[in-house]
Coordinates of C-alpha atoms in Angstrom, one line a residue:
X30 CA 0.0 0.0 0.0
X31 CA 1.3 3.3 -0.9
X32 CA 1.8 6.4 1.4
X33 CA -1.1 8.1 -0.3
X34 CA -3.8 4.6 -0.3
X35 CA -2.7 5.0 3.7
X36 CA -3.9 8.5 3.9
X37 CA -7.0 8.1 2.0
X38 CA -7.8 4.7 4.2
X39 CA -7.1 7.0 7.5
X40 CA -9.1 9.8 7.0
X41 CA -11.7 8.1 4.9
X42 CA -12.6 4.8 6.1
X43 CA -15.7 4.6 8.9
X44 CA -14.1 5.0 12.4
X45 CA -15.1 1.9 14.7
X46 CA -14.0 -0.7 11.1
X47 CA -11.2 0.9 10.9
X48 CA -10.0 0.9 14.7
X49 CA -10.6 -2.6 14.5
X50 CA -9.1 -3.5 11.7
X51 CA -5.6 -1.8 13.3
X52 CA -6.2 -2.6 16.7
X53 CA -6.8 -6.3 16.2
X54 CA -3.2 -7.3 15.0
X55 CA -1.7 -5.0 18.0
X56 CA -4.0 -6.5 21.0
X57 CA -2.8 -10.3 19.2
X58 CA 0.8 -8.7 19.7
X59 CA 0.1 -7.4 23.2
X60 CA -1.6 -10.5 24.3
X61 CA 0.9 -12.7 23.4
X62 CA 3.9 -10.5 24.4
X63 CA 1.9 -10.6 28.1
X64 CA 1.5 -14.2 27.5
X65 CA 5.3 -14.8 27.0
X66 CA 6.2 -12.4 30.0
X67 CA 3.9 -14.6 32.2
X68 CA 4.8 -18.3 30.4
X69 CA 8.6 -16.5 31.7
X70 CA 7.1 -15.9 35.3
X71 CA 5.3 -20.0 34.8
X72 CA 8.6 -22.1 33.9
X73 CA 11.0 -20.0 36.3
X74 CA 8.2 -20.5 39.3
X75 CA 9.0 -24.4 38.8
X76 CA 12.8 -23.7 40.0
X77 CA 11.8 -22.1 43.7
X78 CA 10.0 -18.9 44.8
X79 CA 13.6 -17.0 45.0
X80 CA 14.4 -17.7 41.3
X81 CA 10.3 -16.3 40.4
X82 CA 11.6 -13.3 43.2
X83 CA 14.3 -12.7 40.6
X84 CA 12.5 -11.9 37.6
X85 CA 10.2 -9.7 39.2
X86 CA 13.5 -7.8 40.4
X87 CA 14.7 -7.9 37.1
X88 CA 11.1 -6.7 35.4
X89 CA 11.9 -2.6 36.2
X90 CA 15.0 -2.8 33.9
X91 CA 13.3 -4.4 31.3
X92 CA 10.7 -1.6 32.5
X93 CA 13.9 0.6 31.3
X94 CA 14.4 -1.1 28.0
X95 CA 11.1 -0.3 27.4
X96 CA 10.7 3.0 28.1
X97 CA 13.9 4.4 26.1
X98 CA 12.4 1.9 23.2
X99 CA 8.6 3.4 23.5
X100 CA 10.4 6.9 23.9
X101 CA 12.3 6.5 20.7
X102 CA 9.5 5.0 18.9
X103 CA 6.3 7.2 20.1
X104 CA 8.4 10.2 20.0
X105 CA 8.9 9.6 16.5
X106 CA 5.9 7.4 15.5
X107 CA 3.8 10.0 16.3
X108 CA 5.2 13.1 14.5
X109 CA 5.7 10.7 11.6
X110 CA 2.0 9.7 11.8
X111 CA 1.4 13.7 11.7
X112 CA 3.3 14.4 9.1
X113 CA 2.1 11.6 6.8
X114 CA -1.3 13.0 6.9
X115 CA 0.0 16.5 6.0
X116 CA 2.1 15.0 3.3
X117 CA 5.5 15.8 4.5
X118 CA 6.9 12.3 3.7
X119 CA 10.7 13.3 3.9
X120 CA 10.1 14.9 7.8
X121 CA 8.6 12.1 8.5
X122 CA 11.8 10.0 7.4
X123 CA 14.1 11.8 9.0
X124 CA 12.3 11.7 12.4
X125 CA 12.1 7.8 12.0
X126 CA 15.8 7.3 11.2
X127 CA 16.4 9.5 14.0
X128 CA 14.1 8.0 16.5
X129 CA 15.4 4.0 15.2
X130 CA 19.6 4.5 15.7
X131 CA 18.9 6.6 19.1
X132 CA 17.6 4.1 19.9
X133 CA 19.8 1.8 19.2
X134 CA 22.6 3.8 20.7
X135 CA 20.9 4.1 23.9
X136 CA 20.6 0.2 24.5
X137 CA 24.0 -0.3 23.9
X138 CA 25.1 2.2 26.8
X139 CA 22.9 0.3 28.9
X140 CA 24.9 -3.5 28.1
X141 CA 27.7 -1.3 28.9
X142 CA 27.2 -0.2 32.7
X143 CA 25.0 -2.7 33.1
X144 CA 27.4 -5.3 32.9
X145 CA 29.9 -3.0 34.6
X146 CA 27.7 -2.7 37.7
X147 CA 25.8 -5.8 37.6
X148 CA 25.6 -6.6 41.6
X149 CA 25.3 -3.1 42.7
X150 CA 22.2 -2.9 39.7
X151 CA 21.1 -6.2 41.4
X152 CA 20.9 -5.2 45.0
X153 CA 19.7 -1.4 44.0
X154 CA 16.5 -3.4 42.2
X155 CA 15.6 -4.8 45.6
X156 CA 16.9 -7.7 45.6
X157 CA 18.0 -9.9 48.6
X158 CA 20.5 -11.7 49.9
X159 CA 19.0 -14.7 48.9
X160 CA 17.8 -13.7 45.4
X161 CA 21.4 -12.5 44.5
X162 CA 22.3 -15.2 42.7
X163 CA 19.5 -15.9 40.8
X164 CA 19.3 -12.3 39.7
X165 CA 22.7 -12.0 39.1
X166 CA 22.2 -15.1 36.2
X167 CA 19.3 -13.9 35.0
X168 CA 20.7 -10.4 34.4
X169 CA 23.9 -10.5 32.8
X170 CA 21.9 -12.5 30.1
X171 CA 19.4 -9.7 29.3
X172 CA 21.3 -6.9 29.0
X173 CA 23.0 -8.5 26.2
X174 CA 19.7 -8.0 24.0
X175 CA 19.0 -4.5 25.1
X176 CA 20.4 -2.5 22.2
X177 CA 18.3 -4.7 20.0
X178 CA 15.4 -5.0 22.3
X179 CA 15.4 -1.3 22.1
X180 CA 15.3 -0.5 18.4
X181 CA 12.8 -3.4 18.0
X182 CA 10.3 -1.7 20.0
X183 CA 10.6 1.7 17.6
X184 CA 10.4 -0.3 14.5
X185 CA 7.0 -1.6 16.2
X186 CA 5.6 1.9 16.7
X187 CA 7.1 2.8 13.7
X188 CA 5.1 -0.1 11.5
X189 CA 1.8 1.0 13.6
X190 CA 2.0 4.8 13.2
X191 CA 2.4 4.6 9.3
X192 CA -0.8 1.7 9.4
X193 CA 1.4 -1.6 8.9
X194 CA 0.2 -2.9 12.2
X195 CA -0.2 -6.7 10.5
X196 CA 3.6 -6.6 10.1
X197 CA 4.4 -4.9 13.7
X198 CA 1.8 -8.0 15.1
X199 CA 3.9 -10.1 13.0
X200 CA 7.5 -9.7 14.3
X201 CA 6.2 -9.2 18.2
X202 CA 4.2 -12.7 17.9
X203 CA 7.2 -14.3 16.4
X204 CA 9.1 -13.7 19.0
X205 CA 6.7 -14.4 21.7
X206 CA 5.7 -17.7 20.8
X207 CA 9.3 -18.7 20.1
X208 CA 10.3 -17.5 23.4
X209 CA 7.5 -19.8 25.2
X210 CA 8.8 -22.4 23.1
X211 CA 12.5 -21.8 24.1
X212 CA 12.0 -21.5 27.8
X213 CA 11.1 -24.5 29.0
X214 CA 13.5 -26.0 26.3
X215 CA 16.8 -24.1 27.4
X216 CA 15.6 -24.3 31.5
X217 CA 15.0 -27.7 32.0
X218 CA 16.0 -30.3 28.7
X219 CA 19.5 -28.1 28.9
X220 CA 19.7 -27.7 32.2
X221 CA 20.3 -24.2 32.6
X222 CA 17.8 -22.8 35.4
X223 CA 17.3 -19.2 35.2
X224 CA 20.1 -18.2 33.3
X225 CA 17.8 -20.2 30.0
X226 CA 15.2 -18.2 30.8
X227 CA 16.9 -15.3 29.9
X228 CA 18.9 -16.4 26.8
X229 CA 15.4 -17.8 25.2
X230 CA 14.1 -13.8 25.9
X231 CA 17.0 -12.6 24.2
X232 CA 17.5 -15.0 21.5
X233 CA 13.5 -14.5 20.4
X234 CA 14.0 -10.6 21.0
X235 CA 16.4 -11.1 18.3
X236 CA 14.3 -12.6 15.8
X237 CA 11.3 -10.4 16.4
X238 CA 14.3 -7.3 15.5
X239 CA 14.9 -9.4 11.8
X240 CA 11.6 -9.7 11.3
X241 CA 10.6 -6.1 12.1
X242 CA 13.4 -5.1 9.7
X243 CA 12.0 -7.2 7.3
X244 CA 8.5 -5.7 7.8
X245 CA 9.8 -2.6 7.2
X246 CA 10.8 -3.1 4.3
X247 CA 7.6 -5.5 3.2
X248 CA 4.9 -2.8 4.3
X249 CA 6.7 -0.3 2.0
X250 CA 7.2 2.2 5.0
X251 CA 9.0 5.0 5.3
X252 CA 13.4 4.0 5.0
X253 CA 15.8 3.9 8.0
X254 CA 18.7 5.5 7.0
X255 CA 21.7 6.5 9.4
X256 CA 22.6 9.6 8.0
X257 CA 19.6 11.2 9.0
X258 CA 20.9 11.3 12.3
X259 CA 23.3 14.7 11.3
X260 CA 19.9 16.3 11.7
X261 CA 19.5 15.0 15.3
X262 CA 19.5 18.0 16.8
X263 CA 17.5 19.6 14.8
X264 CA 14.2 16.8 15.6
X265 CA 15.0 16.1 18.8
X266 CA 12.8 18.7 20.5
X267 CA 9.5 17.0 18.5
X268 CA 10.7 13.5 19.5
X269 CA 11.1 14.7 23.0
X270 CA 8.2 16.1 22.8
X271 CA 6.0 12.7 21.4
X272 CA 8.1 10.6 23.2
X273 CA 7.6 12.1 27.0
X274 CA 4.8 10.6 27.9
X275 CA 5.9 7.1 27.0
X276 CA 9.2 8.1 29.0
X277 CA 7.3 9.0 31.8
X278 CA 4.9 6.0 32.1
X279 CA 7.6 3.2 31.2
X280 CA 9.9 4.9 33.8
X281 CA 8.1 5.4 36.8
X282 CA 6.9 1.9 35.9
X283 CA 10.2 0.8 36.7
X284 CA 10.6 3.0 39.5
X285 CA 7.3 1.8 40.5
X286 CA 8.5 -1.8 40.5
X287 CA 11.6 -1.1 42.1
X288 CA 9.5 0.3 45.2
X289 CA 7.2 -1.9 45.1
X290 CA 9.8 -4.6 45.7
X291 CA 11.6 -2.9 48.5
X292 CA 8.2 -2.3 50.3
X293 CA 7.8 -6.6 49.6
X294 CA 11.4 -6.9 51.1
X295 CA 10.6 -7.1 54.6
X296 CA 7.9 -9.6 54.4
X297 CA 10.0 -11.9 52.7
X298 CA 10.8 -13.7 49.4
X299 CA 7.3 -14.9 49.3
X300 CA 6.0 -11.2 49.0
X301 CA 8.3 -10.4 46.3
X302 CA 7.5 -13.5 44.2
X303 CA 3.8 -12.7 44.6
X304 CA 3.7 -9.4 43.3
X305 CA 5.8 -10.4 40.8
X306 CA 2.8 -12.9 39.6
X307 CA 0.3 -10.3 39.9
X308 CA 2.0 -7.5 38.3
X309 CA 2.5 -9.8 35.1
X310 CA -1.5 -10.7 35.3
X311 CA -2.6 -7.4 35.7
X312 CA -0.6 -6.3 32.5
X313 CA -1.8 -9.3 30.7
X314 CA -5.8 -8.1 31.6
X315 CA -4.6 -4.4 30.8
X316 CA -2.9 -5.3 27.3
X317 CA -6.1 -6.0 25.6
X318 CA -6.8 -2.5 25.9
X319 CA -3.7 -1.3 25.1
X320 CA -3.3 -3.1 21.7
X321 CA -7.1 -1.1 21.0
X322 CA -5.9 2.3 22.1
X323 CA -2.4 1.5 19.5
X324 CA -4.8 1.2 16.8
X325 CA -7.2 4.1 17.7
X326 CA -3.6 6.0 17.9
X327 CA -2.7 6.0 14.0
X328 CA -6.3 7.1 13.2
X329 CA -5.8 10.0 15.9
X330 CA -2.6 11.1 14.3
X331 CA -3.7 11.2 10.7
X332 CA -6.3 12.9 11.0
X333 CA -5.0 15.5 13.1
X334 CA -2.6 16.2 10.9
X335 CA -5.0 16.7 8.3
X336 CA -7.2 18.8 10.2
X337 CA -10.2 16.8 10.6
X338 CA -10.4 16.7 14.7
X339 CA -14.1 15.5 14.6
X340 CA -13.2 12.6 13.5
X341 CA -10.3 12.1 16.0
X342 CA -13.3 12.8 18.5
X343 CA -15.3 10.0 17.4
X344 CA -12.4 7.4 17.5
X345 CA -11.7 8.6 20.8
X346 CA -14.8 8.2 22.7
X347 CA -15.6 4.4 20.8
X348 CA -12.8 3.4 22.2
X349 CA -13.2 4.9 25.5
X350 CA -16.8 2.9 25.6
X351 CA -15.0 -0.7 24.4
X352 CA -12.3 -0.5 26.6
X353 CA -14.6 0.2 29.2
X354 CA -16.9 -3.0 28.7
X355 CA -13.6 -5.0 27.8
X356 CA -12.3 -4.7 31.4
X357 CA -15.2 -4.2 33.3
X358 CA -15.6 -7.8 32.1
X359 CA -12.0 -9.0 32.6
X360 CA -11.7 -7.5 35.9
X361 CA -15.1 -9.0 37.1
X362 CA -13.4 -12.8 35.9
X363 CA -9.9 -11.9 37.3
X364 CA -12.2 -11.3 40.8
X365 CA -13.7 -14.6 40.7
X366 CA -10.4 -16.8 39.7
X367 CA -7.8 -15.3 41.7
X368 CA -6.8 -17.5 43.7
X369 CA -6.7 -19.9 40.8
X370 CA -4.5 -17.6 38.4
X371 CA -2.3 -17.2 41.2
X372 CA -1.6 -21.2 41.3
X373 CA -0.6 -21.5 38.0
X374 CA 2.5 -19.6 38.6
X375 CA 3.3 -20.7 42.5
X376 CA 0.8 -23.6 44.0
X377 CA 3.6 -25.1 46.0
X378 CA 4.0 -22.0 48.1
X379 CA 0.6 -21.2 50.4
X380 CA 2.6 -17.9 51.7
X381 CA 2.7 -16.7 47.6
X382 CA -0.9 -17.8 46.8
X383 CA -2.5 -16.0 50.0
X384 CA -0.5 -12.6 49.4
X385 CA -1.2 -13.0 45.5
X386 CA -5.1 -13.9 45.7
X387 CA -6.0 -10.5 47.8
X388 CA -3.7 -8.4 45.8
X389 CA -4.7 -9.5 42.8
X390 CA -8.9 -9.3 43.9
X391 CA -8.1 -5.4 44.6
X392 CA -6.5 -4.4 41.3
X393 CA -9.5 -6.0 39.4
X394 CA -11.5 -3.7 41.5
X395 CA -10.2 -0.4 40.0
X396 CA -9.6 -2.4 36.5
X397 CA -12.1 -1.1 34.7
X398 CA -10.5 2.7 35.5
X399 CA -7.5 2.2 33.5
X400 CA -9.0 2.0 30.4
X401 CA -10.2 5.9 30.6
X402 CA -6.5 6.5 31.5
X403 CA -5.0 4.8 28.8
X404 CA -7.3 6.7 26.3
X405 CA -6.8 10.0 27.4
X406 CA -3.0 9.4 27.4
X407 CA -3.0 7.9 24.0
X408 CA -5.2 10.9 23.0
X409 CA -3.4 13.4 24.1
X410 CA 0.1 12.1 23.6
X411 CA -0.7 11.4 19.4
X412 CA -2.0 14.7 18.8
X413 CA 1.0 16.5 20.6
X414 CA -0.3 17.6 23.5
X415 CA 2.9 17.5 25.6
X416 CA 2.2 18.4 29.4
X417 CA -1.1 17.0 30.0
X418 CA -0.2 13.1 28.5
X419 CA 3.1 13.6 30.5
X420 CA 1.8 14.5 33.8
X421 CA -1.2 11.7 33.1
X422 CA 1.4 8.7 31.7
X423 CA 3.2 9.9 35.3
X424 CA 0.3 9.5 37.6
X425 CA -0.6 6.0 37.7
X426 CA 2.4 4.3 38.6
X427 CA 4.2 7.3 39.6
X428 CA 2.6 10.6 40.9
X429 CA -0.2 8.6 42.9
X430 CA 1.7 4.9 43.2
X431 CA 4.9 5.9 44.8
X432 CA 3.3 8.1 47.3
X433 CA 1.1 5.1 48.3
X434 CA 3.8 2.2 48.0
X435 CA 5.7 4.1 50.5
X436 CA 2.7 5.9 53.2
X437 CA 0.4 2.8 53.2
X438 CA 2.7 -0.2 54.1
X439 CA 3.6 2.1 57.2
X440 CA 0.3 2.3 58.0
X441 CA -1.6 -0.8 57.0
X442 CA 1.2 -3.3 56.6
X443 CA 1.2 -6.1 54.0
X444 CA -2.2 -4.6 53.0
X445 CA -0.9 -1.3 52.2
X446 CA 1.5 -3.2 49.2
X447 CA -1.7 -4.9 48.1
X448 CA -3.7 -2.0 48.2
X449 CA -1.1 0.8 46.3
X450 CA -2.0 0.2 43.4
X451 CA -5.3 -0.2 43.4
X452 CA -5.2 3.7 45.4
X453 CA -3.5 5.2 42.8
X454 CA -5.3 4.0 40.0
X455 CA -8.7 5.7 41.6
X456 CA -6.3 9.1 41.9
X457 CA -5.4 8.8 38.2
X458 CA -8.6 8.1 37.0
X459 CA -9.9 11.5 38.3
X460 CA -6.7 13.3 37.2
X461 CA -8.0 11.9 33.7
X462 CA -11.4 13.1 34.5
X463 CA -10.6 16.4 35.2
X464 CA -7.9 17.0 31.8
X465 CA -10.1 15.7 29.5
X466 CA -13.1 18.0 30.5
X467 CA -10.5 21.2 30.1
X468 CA -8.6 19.7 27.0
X469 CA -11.1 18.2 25.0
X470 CA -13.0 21.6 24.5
X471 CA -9.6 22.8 22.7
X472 CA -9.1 19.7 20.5

């Protein structure tokens, strides 16, 4: 499909078809991804409960990963979706190249001091004494793949901002189901405990990079080409700009994390490896909305760019009213089957399954919220809309979340670490409230 079929398909084709049509390849991609990330969380929960600690002590630097890779790749993803639909198709390729080697370049600083400072990285994650060593494997192993694992996830955004999201769902999936594949393979018929884990992430991150080369390259977008990045600083305000938000949500996710297992720490390995579990299952019920609001997000930047904001309204609010039903219904099932969801990952261990089963029954409380947060991000962030989608990608698991991991513990013990998150999702869902009733008016 040519540049010009795109735009006429974007701010042409009915709204709710053509959501659909681009959401359903990125909620396959999300699911799947969430799918892996757990199957990760399943096979490592057969070696102990301190090797299942591990990877949730590892999760906020792959938190990191993502966040420089979602920072790269909305930052440019949506200026190049803008200035597609105003038909500046050379901006929009230097603002890709741009966006794809920074971020290459930043994952490679990260293999770097990562692997200079791996135990002081491990410890300053949360973990403990006990974890160290299963950390410490898993680790080393994953920041190998974080230049790659970084640049894959701007080819991704990329592919979905210029309407290729078959070929972004494409390379993700790949991976994915490879990874499930390898990780039982490479933990227990090789013999290589946590430390497999880790290389089948890394070696399937690799493939899903190919393949999102490839896909590139298929889907006829936009060429990566390195010198494009002389006029770095030149873009770099705009990609700041798009990217912020992403930076800001991705980050204080890891921070989030991080906190989250310190305030765990105390109450032992048990704690740790239980959030861990939820965490993954909470993302995995969230993800289904994400992958909609990715495809509502090339509609929204099209059409903005070409002027036509009624039409950005409408995707807006049917997607607002399907993620609603979506996780009023998933969080209404995740209620009911807690305590089994938890068991899949850690049955052996009662201390895991009763910390996991209440945490886990007050996050699907405040579910169905986060879809109205999500959308107003998206919303904002796509059309360009700087401070309010930063201060709102912050709030969840970092304005409101960080605050509460750290007052409510004090006050309310082991319920206080359950209850955090479901607190600061209620706080961010009025923050939302209140931006979108002062914003919207403007847009």
């Amino acid at each position: 499909m040519t540049q010009e079929e795109k735009q006429q398909m974007m701010t042409h084709a009915p709204v709710p078809g053509l959501i659909v049509r681009l959401a359903v390849p990125t909620i396959i991609s999300m699911l799947i991804t969430s799918f892996y990330n757990m199957a990760d969380t399943f096979f490592v929960g057969r070696i102990g409960t301190s090797a299942t600690g591990a990877v949730g002590i590892v999760f906020p630097l792959m938190s990191v990963i993502q966040a420089l890779g979602f920072f790269f790749g909305h930052g440019s993803g949506n200026n190049v979706s803008r200035k597609l639909g105003a038909g500046k198709t050379q901006e929009a390729e230097v603002l890709a190249s741009c966006g794809f080697f920074s971020a290459l370049l930043c994952g490679t600083v990260i293999l770097i001091f990562g692997l200079l400072f791996l135990d002081p990285l491990a410890l300053a994650l949360g973990s403990t004494e006990t974890i160290l060593p299963y950390t410490r494997q898993y680790l080393q192993v994953i920041l190998l793949g974080a230049p790659y694992m970084t640049a894959a996830l701007v080819l991704n955004n990329l592919l979905r901002f210029q309407g290729s999201a078959f070929y972004a769902m494409i390379g993700i999936t790949s991976g994915a189901v490879l990874n499930i594949i390898l990780d039982p393979v490479f933990i227990f018929l090789f013999h290589m405990g946590i430390a497999g884990a880790a290389w089948a992430t890394i070696l399937s991150q690799l493939v899903s990079f190919i393949l999102l080369l490839i896909g590139m390259k298929r889907a006829g977008c936009i060429p990566l080409r390195v010198r494009h990045m002389k006029q770095l600083p030149r873009v770099i305000r705009p990609i700041f700009g798009g990217g912020l938000p992403s930076l800001c949500r991705q980050g204080l996710a890891s921070l989030a994390t991080v906190a989250l297992n310190l305030a765990a720490k105390p109450y032992g390995d048990a704690a740790i490896a239980a959030m861990s579990i939820v965490m993954r299952i909470a993302f995995f019920a969230g993800s289904t909305v994400i992958g909609f609001g990715q495809g509502f997000q090339p509609v929204c930047g099209f059409n903005y760019g070409a002027g036509n904001k009624e039409r950005v309204k409408e995707a807006f609010w049917f997607c607002v009213k399907t993620s609603a039903v979506v996780l009023t219904v998933l969080g209404i099932a995740g209620f009911i089957f807690s305590g089994e969801l938890i068991a899949i990952f850690r049955k052996e261990d009662l201390e895991v399954l009763r910390i996991g089963t209440t945490a886990l029954r007050m996050q699907c409380v405040t579910l169905p919220l986060t879809g109205w947060i999500i959308m107003n991000n998206m919303l904002f962030q796509t059309i360009g809309y700087t401070m309010p989608a930063s201060i709102l990608a912050a709030s969840r698991q970092g304005i409101f979340f960080l605050p509460a991991v750290l007052i409510l513990p004090a006050v309310l013990g082991l319920t206080g670490i359950q209850l955090a998150q479901p607190a600061a999702d209620v706080a961010a869902f009025l923050l939302a409230l209140v931006f979108n009733l002062k914003w919207m008016k403007k847009i």
